[in-house]
CSV table of C-alpha atoms and ligand atoms in Angstrom, one decimal:
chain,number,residue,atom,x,y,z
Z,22,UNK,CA,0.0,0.0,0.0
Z,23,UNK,CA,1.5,3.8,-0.8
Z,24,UNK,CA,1.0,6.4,1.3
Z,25,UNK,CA,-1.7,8.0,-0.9
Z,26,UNK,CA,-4.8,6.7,-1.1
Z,27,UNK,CA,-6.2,5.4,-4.1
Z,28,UNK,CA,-9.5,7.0,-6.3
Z,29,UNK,CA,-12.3,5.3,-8.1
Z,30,UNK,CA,-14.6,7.5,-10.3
Z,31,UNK,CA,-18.3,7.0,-10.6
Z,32,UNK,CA,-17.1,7.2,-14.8
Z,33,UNK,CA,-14.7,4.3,-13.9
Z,34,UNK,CA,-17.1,2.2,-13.0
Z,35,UNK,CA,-20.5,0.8,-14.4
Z,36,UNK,CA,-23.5,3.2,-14.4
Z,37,UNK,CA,-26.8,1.4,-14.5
Z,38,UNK,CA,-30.0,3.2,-16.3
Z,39,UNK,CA,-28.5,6.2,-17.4
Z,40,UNK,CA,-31.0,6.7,-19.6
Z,41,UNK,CA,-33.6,6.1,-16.8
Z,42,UNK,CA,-32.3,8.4,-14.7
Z,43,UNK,CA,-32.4,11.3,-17.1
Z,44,UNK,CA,-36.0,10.7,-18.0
Z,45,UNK,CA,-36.8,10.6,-14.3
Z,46,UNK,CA,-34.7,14.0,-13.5
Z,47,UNK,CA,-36.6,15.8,-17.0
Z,48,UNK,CA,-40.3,14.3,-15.6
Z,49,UNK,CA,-39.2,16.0,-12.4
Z,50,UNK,CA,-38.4,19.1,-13.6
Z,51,UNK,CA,-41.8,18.7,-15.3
Z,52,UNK,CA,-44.1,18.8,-12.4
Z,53,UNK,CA,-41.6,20.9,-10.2
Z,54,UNK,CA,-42.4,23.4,-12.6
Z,55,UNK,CA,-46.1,22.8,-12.4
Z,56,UNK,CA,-46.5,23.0,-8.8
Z,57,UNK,CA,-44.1,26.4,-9.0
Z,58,UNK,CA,-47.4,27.8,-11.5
Z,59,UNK,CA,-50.0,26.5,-9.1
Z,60,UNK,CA,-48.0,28.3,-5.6
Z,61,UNK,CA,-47.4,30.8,-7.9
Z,62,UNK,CA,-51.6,31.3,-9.4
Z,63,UNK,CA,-52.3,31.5,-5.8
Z,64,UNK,CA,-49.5,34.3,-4.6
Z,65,UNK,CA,-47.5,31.8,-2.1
Z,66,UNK,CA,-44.1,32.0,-1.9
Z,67,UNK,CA,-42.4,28.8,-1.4
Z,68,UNK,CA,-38.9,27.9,0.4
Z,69,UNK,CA,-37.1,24.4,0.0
Z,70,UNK,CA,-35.2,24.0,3.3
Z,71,UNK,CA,-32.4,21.4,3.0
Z,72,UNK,CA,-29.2,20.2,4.4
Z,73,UNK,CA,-27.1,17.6,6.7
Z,74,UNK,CA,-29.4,15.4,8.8
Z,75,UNK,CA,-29.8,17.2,12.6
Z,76,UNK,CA,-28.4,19.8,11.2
Z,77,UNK,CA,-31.7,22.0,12.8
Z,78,UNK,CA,-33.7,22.3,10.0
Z,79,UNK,CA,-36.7,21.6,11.8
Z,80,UNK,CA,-35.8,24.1,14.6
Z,81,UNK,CA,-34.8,26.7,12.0
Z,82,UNK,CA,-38.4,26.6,10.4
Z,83,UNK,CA,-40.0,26.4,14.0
Z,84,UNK,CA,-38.0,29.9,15.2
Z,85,UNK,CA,-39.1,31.3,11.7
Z,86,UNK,CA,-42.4,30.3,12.0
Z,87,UNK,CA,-42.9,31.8,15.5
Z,88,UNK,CA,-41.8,35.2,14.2
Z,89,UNK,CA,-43.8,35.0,10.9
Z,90,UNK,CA,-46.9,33.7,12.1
Z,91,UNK,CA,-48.7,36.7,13.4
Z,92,UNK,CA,-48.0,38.5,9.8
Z,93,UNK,CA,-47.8,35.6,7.3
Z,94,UNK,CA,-50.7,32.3,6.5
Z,95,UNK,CA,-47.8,29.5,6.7
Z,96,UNK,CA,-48.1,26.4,5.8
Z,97,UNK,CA,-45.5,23.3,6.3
Z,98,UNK,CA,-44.5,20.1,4.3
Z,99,UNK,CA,-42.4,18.0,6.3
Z,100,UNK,CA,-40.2,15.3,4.1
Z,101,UNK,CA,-39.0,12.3,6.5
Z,102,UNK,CA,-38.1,9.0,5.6
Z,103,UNK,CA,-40.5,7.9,8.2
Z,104,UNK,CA,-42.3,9.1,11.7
Z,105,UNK,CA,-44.4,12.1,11.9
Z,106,UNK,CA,-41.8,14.1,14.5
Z,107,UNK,CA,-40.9,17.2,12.6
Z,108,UNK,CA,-44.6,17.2,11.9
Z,109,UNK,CA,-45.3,17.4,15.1
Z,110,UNK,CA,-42.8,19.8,16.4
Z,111,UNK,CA,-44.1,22.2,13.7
Z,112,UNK,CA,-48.0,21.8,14.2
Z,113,UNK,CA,-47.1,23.1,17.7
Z,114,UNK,CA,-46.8,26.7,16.2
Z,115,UNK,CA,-50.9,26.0,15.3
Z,116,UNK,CA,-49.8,26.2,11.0
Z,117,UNK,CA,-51.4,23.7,8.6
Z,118,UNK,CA,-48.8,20.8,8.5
Z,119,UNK,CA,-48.5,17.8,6.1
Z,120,UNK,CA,-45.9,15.2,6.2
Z,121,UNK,CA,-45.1,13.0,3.6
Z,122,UNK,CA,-42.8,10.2,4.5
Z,123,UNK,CA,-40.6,9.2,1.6
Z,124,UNK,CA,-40.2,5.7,2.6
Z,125,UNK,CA,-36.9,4.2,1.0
Z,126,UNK,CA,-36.2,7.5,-0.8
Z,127,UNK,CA,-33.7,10.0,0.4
Z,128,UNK,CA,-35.0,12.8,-1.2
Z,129,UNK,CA,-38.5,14.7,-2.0
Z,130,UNK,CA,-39.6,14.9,-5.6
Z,131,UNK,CA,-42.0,17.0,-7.5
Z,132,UNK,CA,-44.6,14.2,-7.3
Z,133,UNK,CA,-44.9,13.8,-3.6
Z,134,UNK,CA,-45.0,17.6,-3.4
Z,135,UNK,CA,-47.7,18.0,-6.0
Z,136,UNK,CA,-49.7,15.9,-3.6
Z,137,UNK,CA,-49.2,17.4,-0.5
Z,138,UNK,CA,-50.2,20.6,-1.8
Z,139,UNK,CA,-53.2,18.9,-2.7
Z,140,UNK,CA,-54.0,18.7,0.7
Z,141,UNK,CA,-53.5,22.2,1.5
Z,142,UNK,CA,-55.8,25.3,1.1
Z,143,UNK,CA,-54.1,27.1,-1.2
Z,144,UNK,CA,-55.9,30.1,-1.6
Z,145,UNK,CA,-55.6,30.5,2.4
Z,146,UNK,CA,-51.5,30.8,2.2
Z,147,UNK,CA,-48.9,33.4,1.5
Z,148,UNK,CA,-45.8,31.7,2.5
Z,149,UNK,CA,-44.9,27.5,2.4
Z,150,UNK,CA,-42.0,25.9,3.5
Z,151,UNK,CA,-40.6,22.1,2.5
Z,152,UNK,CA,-38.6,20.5,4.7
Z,153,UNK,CA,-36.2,17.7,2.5
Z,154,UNK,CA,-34.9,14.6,3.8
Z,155,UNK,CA,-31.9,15.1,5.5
Z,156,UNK,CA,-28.8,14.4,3.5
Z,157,UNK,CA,-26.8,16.5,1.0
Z,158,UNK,CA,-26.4,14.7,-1.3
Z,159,UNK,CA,-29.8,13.3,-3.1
Z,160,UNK,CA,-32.2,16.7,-2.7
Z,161,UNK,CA,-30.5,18.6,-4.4
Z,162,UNK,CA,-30.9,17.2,-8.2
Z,163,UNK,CA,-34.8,17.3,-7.4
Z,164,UNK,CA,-36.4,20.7,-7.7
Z,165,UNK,CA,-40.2,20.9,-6.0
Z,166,UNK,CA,-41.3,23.7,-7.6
Z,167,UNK,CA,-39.7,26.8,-4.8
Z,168,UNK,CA,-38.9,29.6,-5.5
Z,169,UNK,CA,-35.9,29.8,-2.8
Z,170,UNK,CA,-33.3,27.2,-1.1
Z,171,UNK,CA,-32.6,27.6,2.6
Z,172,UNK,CA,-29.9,25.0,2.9
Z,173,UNK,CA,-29.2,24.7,6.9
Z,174,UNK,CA,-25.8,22.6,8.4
Z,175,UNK,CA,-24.2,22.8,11.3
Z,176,UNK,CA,-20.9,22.6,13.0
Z,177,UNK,CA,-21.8,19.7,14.8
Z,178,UNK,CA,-21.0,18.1,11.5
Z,179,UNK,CA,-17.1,18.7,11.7
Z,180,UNK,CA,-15.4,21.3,9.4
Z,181,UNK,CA,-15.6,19.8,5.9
Z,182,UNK,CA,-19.7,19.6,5.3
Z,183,UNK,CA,-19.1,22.1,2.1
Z,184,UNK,CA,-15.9,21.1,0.6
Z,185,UNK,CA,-17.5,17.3,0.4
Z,186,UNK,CA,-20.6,18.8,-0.7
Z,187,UNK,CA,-20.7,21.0,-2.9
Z,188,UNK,CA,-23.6,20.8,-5.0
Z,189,UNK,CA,-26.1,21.1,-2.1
Z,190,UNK,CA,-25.0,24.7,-2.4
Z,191,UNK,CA,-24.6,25.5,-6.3
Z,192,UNK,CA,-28.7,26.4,-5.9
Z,193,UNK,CA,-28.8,27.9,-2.2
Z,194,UNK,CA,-30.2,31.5,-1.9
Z,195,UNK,CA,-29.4,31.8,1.9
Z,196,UNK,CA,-27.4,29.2,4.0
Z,197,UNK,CA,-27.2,28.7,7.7
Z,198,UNK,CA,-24.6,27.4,9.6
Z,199,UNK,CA,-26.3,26.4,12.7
Z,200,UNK,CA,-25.7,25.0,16.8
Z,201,UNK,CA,-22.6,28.2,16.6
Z,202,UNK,CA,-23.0,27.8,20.0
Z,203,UNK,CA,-21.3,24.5,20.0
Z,204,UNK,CA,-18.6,26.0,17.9
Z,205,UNK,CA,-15.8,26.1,20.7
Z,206,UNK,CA,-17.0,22.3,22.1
Z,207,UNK,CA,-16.7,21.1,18.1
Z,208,UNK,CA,-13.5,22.8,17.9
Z,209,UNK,CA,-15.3,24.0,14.3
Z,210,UNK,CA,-14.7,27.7,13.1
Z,211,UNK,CA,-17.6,29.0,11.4
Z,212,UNK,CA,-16.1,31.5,9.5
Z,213,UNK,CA,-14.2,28.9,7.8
Z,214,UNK,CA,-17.4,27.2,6.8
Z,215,UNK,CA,-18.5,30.1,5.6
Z,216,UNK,CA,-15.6,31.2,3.6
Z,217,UNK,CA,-16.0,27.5,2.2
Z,218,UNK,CA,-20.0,28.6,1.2
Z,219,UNK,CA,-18.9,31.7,-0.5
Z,220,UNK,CA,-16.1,29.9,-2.4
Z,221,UNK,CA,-18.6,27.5,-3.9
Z,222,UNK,CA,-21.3,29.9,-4.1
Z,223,UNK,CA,-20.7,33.5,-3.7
Z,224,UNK,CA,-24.2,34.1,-4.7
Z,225,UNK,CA,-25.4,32.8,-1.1
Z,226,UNK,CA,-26.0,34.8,2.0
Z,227,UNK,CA,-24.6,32.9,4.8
Z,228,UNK,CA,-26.3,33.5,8.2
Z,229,UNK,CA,-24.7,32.4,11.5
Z,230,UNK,CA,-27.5,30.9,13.6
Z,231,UNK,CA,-28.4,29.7,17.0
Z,232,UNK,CA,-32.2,28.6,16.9
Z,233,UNK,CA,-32.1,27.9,20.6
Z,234,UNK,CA,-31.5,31.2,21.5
Z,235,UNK,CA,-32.8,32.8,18.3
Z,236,UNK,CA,-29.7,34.2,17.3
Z,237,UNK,CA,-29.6,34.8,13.8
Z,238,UNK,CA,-33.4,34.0,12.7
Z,239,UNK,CA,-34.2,37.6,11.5
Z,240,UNK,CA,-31.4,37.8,9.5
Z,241,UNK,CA,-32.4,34.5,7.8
Z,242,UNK,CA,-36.3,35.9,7.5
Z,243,UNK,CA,-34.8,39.0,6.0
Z,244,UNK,CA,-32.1,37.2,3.5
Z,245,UNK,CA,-35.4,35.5,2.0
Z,246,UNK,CA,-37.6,38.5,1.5
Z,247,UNK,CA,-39.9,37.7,3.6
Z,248,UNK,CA,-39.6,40.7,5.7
I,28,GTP,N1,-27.2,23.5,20.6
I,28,GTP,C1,-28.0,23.7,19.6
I,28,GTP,N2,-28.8,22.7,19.3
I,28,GTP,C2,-29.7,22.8,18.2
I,28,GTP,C3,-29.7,24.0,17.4
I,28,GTP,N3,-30.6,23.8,16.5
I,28,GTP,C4,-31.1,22.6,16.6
I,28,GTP,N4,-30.6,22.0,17.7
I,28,GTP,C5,-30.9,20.6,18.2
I,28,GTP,O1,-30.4,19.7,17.2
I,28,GTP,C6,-31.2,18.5,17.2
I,28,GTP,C7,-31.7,18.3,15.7
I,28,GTP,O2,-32.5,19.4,15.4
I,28,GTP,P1,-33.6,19.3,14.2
I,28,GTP,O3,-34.2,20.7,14.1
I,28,GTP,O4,-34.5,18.2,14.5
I,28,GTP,O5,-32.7,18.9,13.0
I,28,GTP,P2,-33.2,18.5,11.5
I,28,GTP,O6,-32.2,19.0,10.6
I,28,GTP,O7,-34.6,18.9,11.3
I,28,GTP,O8,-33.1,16.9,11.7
I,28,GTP,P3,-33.6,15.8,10.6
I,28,GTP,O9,-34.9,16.2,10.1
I,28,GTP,O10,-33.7,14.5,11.5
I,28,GTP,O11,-32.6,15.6,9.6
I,28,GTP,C8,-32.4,18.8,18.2
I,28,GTP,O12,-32.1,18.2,19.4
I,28,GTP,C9,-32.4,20.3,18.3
I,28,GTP,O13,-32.9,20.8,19.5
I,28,GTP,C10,-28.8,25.0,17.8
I,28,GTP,O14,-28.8,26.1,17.2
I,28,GTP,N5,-28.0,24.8,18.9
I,29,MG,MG1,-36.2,17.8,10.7
């Protein structure tokens, strides 16, 4: 064995169903576009929130949600492979919730959403958010139909969550680097995170935040528009 290690490509090896996968990505991008008419006919505006699993995406929506309520009709899909928790947690702000569990899939898709906006009262909404399944990897290649990406991680991830991921962010109109006040216990600098964000998108405004102690929400409320 040397003392570098070794790489394997994904165009080294085999790659089943191309073909399968590109009809799947255009039908996607079919009924994402769809459902971005119908929020759109009805004057919502819609954010995607994505990112590293426990990264606080559900806490992030909750401490936005508590501010926007008394000005805003929100409404809140919540993707999870299973359970109804993040549901939950968010119902207990008294919005509209609907979760749709993705069962083996690690990602939303267009589909599912166009569903669980069937379930909603449009016409009563000005403001939706989607919660993804956590991961950085899979969501992103799936648009729903939003018209911004909130992509949330955290330092208790360790200090290399955007250099290994990078195409989470390519799309990402604000991103949050969350739990900062666990930065000195992670022995994770922020800043270098952030520097990392900019590099690979300098597009994106990137928000420190703290949901337990609100620190940071109305920066991310205002980075959206939506106040
Ligand atoms: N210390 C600290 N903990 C946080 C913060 N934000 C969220 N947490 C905690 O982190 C854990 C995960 O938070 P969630 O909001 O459920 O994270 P999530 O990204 O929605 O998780 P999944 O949906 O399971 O991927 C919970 O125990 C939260 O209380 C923060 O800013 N600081
Ligand atoms: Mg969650």
């Amino acid at each position: 064995m040397g003392k570098q290690a070794e790489i394997v490509t994904s165009s080294e090896g085999e790659v089943f169903d191309v073909e399968l996968e590109a009809d799947i990505l255009k039908a996607n991008r079919e009924l994402a576009a769809e459902n971005h008419a119908k929020l759109k006919q009805n004057g919502i505006t819609s954010i995607d929130v994505m990112g590293s699993v426990g990264s606080g995406k559900t806490s992030l929506i909750k401490a936005i949600v508590s501010v926007l309520k008394a000005t805003h009709r929100i409404a809140v899909i919540e993707g999870d492979v299973t359970t109804t928790i993040d549901a939950d947690i968010i119902a207990s702000e008294g919005v509209p919730t609907v979760q749709v569990n993705t069962g083996k899939e690690c990602h939303l898709d267009a589909n599912l959403i166009k569903k669980a906006l069937g379930r909603i009262h449009l016409s009563e909404l000005d403001l939706i958010f989607i919660e993804n399944v956590g991961n950085l990897i899979c969501p992103a290649e799936f648009p729903l139909g939003s018209d911004k990406r909130l992509v949330v991680i955290s330092v208790t991830e360790g200090p290399y969550m955007v250099v290994k991921h990078p195409m989470m962010f390519y799309e990402a109109n604000t991103v949050a680097i969350n739990k900062v006040d666990l930065s000195n216990a992670m022995g994770v600098d922020p800043f270098k995170l952030k520097a990392d964000i900019s590099k690979v998108n300098p597009k994106a405004t990137v928000v420190m935040t703290d949901c337990r102690s609100m620190v940071g929400i109305s920066e991310v409320i205002h980075s959206l528009g939506l106040k």
